[in-house]
Amino acid sequence: MAQQKSYWLMKSEPEVFSFFDLLKAPRKTTSWEGVRNYQARNLMRDNFKLGDLVLFYHSNAEPTGIFGVCQVTKEAYPDPFALDPKSKYYDADAKKKGLNPWVAVDVKAHLKFTRPVLRDDLKKVASLSDMLVLKKGSRLSVQPVKEREFKIILELGQPVSA
DNA sequence: GCCAACGTTGGC
DNA sequence: GCCAACGTTGGC
């Protein structure tokens, strides 16, 4: 049976880590660590598959929007930062129990948009109005995206190889 | 900087 | 198990 590719959106504050940081990273790859929300974790742990494509969204920024696409290059593995007391993602409870519930994945820059698809652009497209990221109060940092939505966004972003 | 919406914590 | 209080997210 053919592997079905899934599509995702992940938020990052560009002050912390932007899509441009990812382009400059060694092998244009980063570990996506520090997710500390169960719903987001479950998506990464159970549903992220090699080759899945991820929209890279800048949140809490000026401007907010999608700047490119990355690809899953390593499926879920235990997030080492959860057990590192020096990390801001440290989870003392996980350390104490000797049980790390958190996972990371690796993603690699895949496409960069020649025109970022800003939040305001997304809001103008009626067929994207169901997107979770556009809902008021939506805080989920890892979200599923429909193939249909993904394709529309690619058209808007005019991507080139990253 | 404000504040609404959300997820988590902890007292009961 | 309820729910108020709290801390965080993130658009504006």
Short mmCIF file of C-alpha atoms (C1' of nucleotides) in Angstrom, two decimals:
data_model
loop_
_atom_site.label_atom_id
_atom_site.label_comp_id
_atom_site.label_asym_id
_atom_site.label_seq_id
_atom_site.Cartn_x
_atom_site.Cartn_y
_atom_site.Cartn_z
CA MET A 1 0.00 0.00 0.00
CA ALA A 2 1.32 3.37 -1.00
CA GLN A 3 2.44 5.61 1.80
CA GLN A 4 0.08 8.54 2.20
CA LYS A 5 1.82 11.77 2.96
CA SER A 6 0.41 14.02 5.66
CA TYR A 7 0.61 17.77 6.01
CA TRP A 8 1.19 19.82 9.14
CA LEU A 9 1.71 23.31 10.39
CA MET A 10 4.16 24.15 13.13
CA LYS A 11 4.48 27.46 14.91
CA SER A 12 7.69 29.06 15.99
CA GLU A 13 8.42 32.48 17.35
CA PRO A 14 10.98 33.86 14.90
CA GLU A 15 12.75 35.64 17.74
CA VAL A 16 13.49 32.18 19.08
CA PHE A 17 13.87 30.23 15.86
CA SER A 18 12.80 31.43 12.43
CA PHE A 19 12.53 29.74 9.07
CA PHE A 20 15.62 31.71 8.08
CA ASP A 21 17.48 30.22 11.02
CA LEU A 22 16.52 26.81 9.68
CA LEU A 23 17.91 27.70 6.24
CA LYS A 24 21.20 28.63 7.89
CA ALA A 25 21.35 25.56 10.13
CA PRO A 26 23.76 22.70 9.36
CA ARG A 27 22.17 20.51 6.68
CA LYS A 28 19.19 22.90 6.95
CA THR A 29 17.93 20.57 9.62
CA THR A 30 16.82 21.05 13.20
CA SER A 31 15.35 19.00 15.96
CA TRP A 32 11.89 20.25 16.85
CA GLU A 33 12.11 20.08 20.60
CA GLY A 34 10.34 21.69 23.51
CA VAL A 35 6.77 20.76 22.64
CA ARG A 36 5.06 20.53 26.04
CA ASN A 37 1.45 20.13 25.09
CA TYR A 38 -0.07 16.67 24.97
CA GLN A 39 -2.20 17.18 21.90
CA ALA A 40 0.75 18.50 19.93
CA ARG A 41 2.97 15.74 21.26
CA ASN A 42 0.50 13.07 20.26
CA LEU A 43 0.45 14.35 16.71
CA MET A 44 4.23 14.31 16.51
CA ARG A 45 4.57 10.95 18.24
CA ASP A 46 1.78 9.06 16.51
CA ASN A 47 1.22 10.74 13.20
CA PHE A 48 4.39 12.40 11.94
CA LYS A 49 5.92 10.17 9.28
CA LEU A 50 9.13 10.42 7.27
CA GLY A 51 8.57 12.66 4.28
CA ASP A 52 5.56 14.48 5.70
CA LEU A 53 5.55 18.18 4.83
CA VAL A 54 5.27 20.93 7.41
CA LEU A 55 4.29 24.56 6.94
CA PHE A 56 6.60 26.77 9.00
CA TYR A 57 4.53 29.47 10.68
CA HIS A 58 5.92 32.51 12.46
CA SER A 59 3.82 33.32 15.51
CA ASN A 60 3.91 36.25 17.89
CA ALA A 61 5.78 38.27 15.30
CA GLU A 62 5.53 41.07 12.82
CA PRO A 63 4.41 39.84 10.41
CA THR A 64 2.86 36.52 11.26
CA GLY A 65 2.53 33.94 8.52
CA ILE A 66 4.00 30.98 6.68
CA PHE A 67 7.51 31.39 5.35
CA GLY A 68 8.34 28.00 3.97
CA VAL A 69 7.94 24.27 4.08
CA CYS A 70 10.04 21.67 5.80
CA GLN A 71 10.08 17.91 5.65
CA VAL A 72 10.18 15.33 8.40
CA THR A 73 13.58 13.60 8.25
CA LYS A 74 13.38 11.73 11.55
CA GLU A 75 10.29 10.43 13.27
CA ALA A 76 9.56 10.92 16.96
CA TYR A 77 12.27 10.21 19.51
CA PRO A 78 12.56 11.17 23.20
CA ASP A 79 13.15 14.90 23.60
CA PRO A 80 16.53 15.10 25.36
CA PHE A 81 15.88 18.64 26.58
CA ALA A 82 13.17 17.38 28.92
CA LEU A 83 15.83 15.69 31.06
CA ASP A 84 18.41 18.46 30.93
CA PRO A 85 18.17 20.68 34.02
CA LYS A 86 19.94 23.49 32.17
CA SER A 87 17.35 23.61 29.41
CA LYS A 88 14.38 25.89 29.53
CA TYR A 89 12.41 22.88 28.36
CA TYR A 90 13.45 20.88 31.42
CA ASP A 91 10.69 18.78 32.96
CA ALA A 92 11.61 18.05 36.60
CA ASP A 93 8.74 15.63 36.97
CA ALA A 94 9.88 13.58 33.99
CA LYS A 95 13.40 13.48 35.41
CA LYS A 96 12.17 12.39 38.83
CA LYS A 97 9.99 9.62 37.47
CA GLY A 98 12.68 8.52 35.06
CA LEU A 99 10.04 8.64 32.40
CA ASN A 100 10.23 11.13 29.59
CA PRO A 101 6.85 11.65 27.96
CA TRP A 102 8.05 14.25 25.46
CA VAL A 103 9.20 13.72 21.92
CA ALA A 104 11.05 15.64 19.25
CA VAL A 105 11.21 15.15 15.49
CA ASP A 106 13.78 16.33 12.97
CA VAL A 107 12.77 18.57 10.12
CA LYS A 108 14.72 19.87 7.15
CA ALA A 109 14.01 22.97 5.10
CA HIS A 110 12.39 21.81 1.87
CA LEU A 111 10.86 24.81 0.10
CA LYS A 112 11.17 28.52 0.70
CA PHE A 113 8.43 30.86 -0.34
CA THR A 114 9.33 33.67 -2.70
CA ARG A 115 6.40 35.49 -1.13
CA PRO A 116 5.57 34.68 2.47
CA VAL A 117 1.93 33.78 2.97
CA LEU A 118 0.97 36.13 5.74
CA ARG A 119 -1.84 35.62 8.17
CA ASP A 120 -3.74 38.43 6.47
CA ASP A 121 -3.41 36.58 3.14
CA LEU A 122 -4.70 33.35 4.66
CA LYS A 123 -7.70 35.17 6.08
CA LYS A 124 -8.67 36.43 2.64
CA VAL A 125 -9.05 32.93 1.19
CA ALA A 126 -12.52 31.59 1.91
CA SER A 127 -11.52 27.97 1.40
CA LEU A 128 -8.91 28.27 4.14
CA SER A 129 -11.28 29.58 6.76
CA ASP A 130 -11.43 26.22 8.54
CA MET A 131 -7.72 26.26 9.29
CA LEU A 132 -7.08 25.90 12.99
CA VAL A 133 -4.38 28.51 12.98
CA LEU A 134 -6.90 31.16 11.97
CA LYS A 135 -9.29 30.39 14.81
CA LYS A 136 -9.36 32.84 17.63
CA GLY A 137 -7.59 31.56 20.70
CA SER A 138 -6.03 28.63 18.86
CA ARG A 139 -2.80 27.86 20.68
CA LEU A 140 -1.94 24.42 19.37
CA SER A 141 1.63 24.64 18.10
CA VAL A 142 1.42 21.54 15.91
CA GLN A 143 -1.63 21.28 13.71
CA PRO A 144 -2.88 19.04 10.92
CA VAL A 145 -3.37 20.66 7.52
CA LYS A 146 -5.53 19.27 4.73
CA GLU A 147 -3.88 18.45 1.42
CA ARG A 148 -6.28 20.83 -0.25
CA GLU A 149 -5.24 23.63 2.08
CA PHE A 150 -1.57 22.81 1.65
CA LYS A 151 -1.83 23.07 -2.12
CA ILE A 152 -3.57 26.43 -1.99
CA ILE A 153 -0.88 27.78 0.30
CA LEU A 154 1.88 26.51 -2.00
CA GLU A 155 0.30 28.38 -4.89
CA LEU A 156 0.19 31.53 -2.84
CA GLY A 157 3.77 31.17 -1.65
CA GLN A 158 5.42 30.49 -5.01
CA PRO A 159 8.03 28.24 -3.46
CA VAL A 160 11.49 27.44 -4.72
CA SER A 161 13.81 24.73 -3.51
CA ALA A 162 15.26 25.62 -0.11
"C1'" DG B 1 1.48 46.40 26.21
"C1'" DC B 2 -3.18 44.55 26.53
"C1'" DC B 3 -6.04 40.93 27.18
"C1'" DA B 4 -8.96 36.86 25.55
"C1'" DA B 5 -8.57 32.12 25.20
"C1'" DC B 6 -6.64 28.16 26.57
"C1'" DG B 7 -4.32 24.24 29.32
"C1'" DT B 8 -2.75 22.93 33.81
"C1'" DT B 9 -2.63 22.79 38.72
"C1'" DG B 10 -4.23 21.99 43.15
"C1'" DG B 11 -7.51 22.70 47.04
"C1'" DC B 12 -11.59 20.88 48.43
"C1'" DG C 1 -14.39 15.18 40.05
"C1'" DC C 2 -15.24 20.09 40.21
"C1'" DC C 3 -13.65 24.43 39.30
"C1'" DA C 4 -11.10 28.73 40.60
"C1'" DA C 5 -6.67 30.44 40.14
"C1'" DC C 6 -2.81 30.72 37.62
"C1'" DG C 7 0.63 30.91 33.82
"C1'" DT C 8 1.16 31.00 28.89
"C1'" DT C 9 0.13 31.86 24.11
"C1'" DG C 10 -0.32 34.85 20.58
"C1'" DG C 11 -3.18 38.26 17.87
"C1'" DC C 12 -3.87 42.84 17.87
#
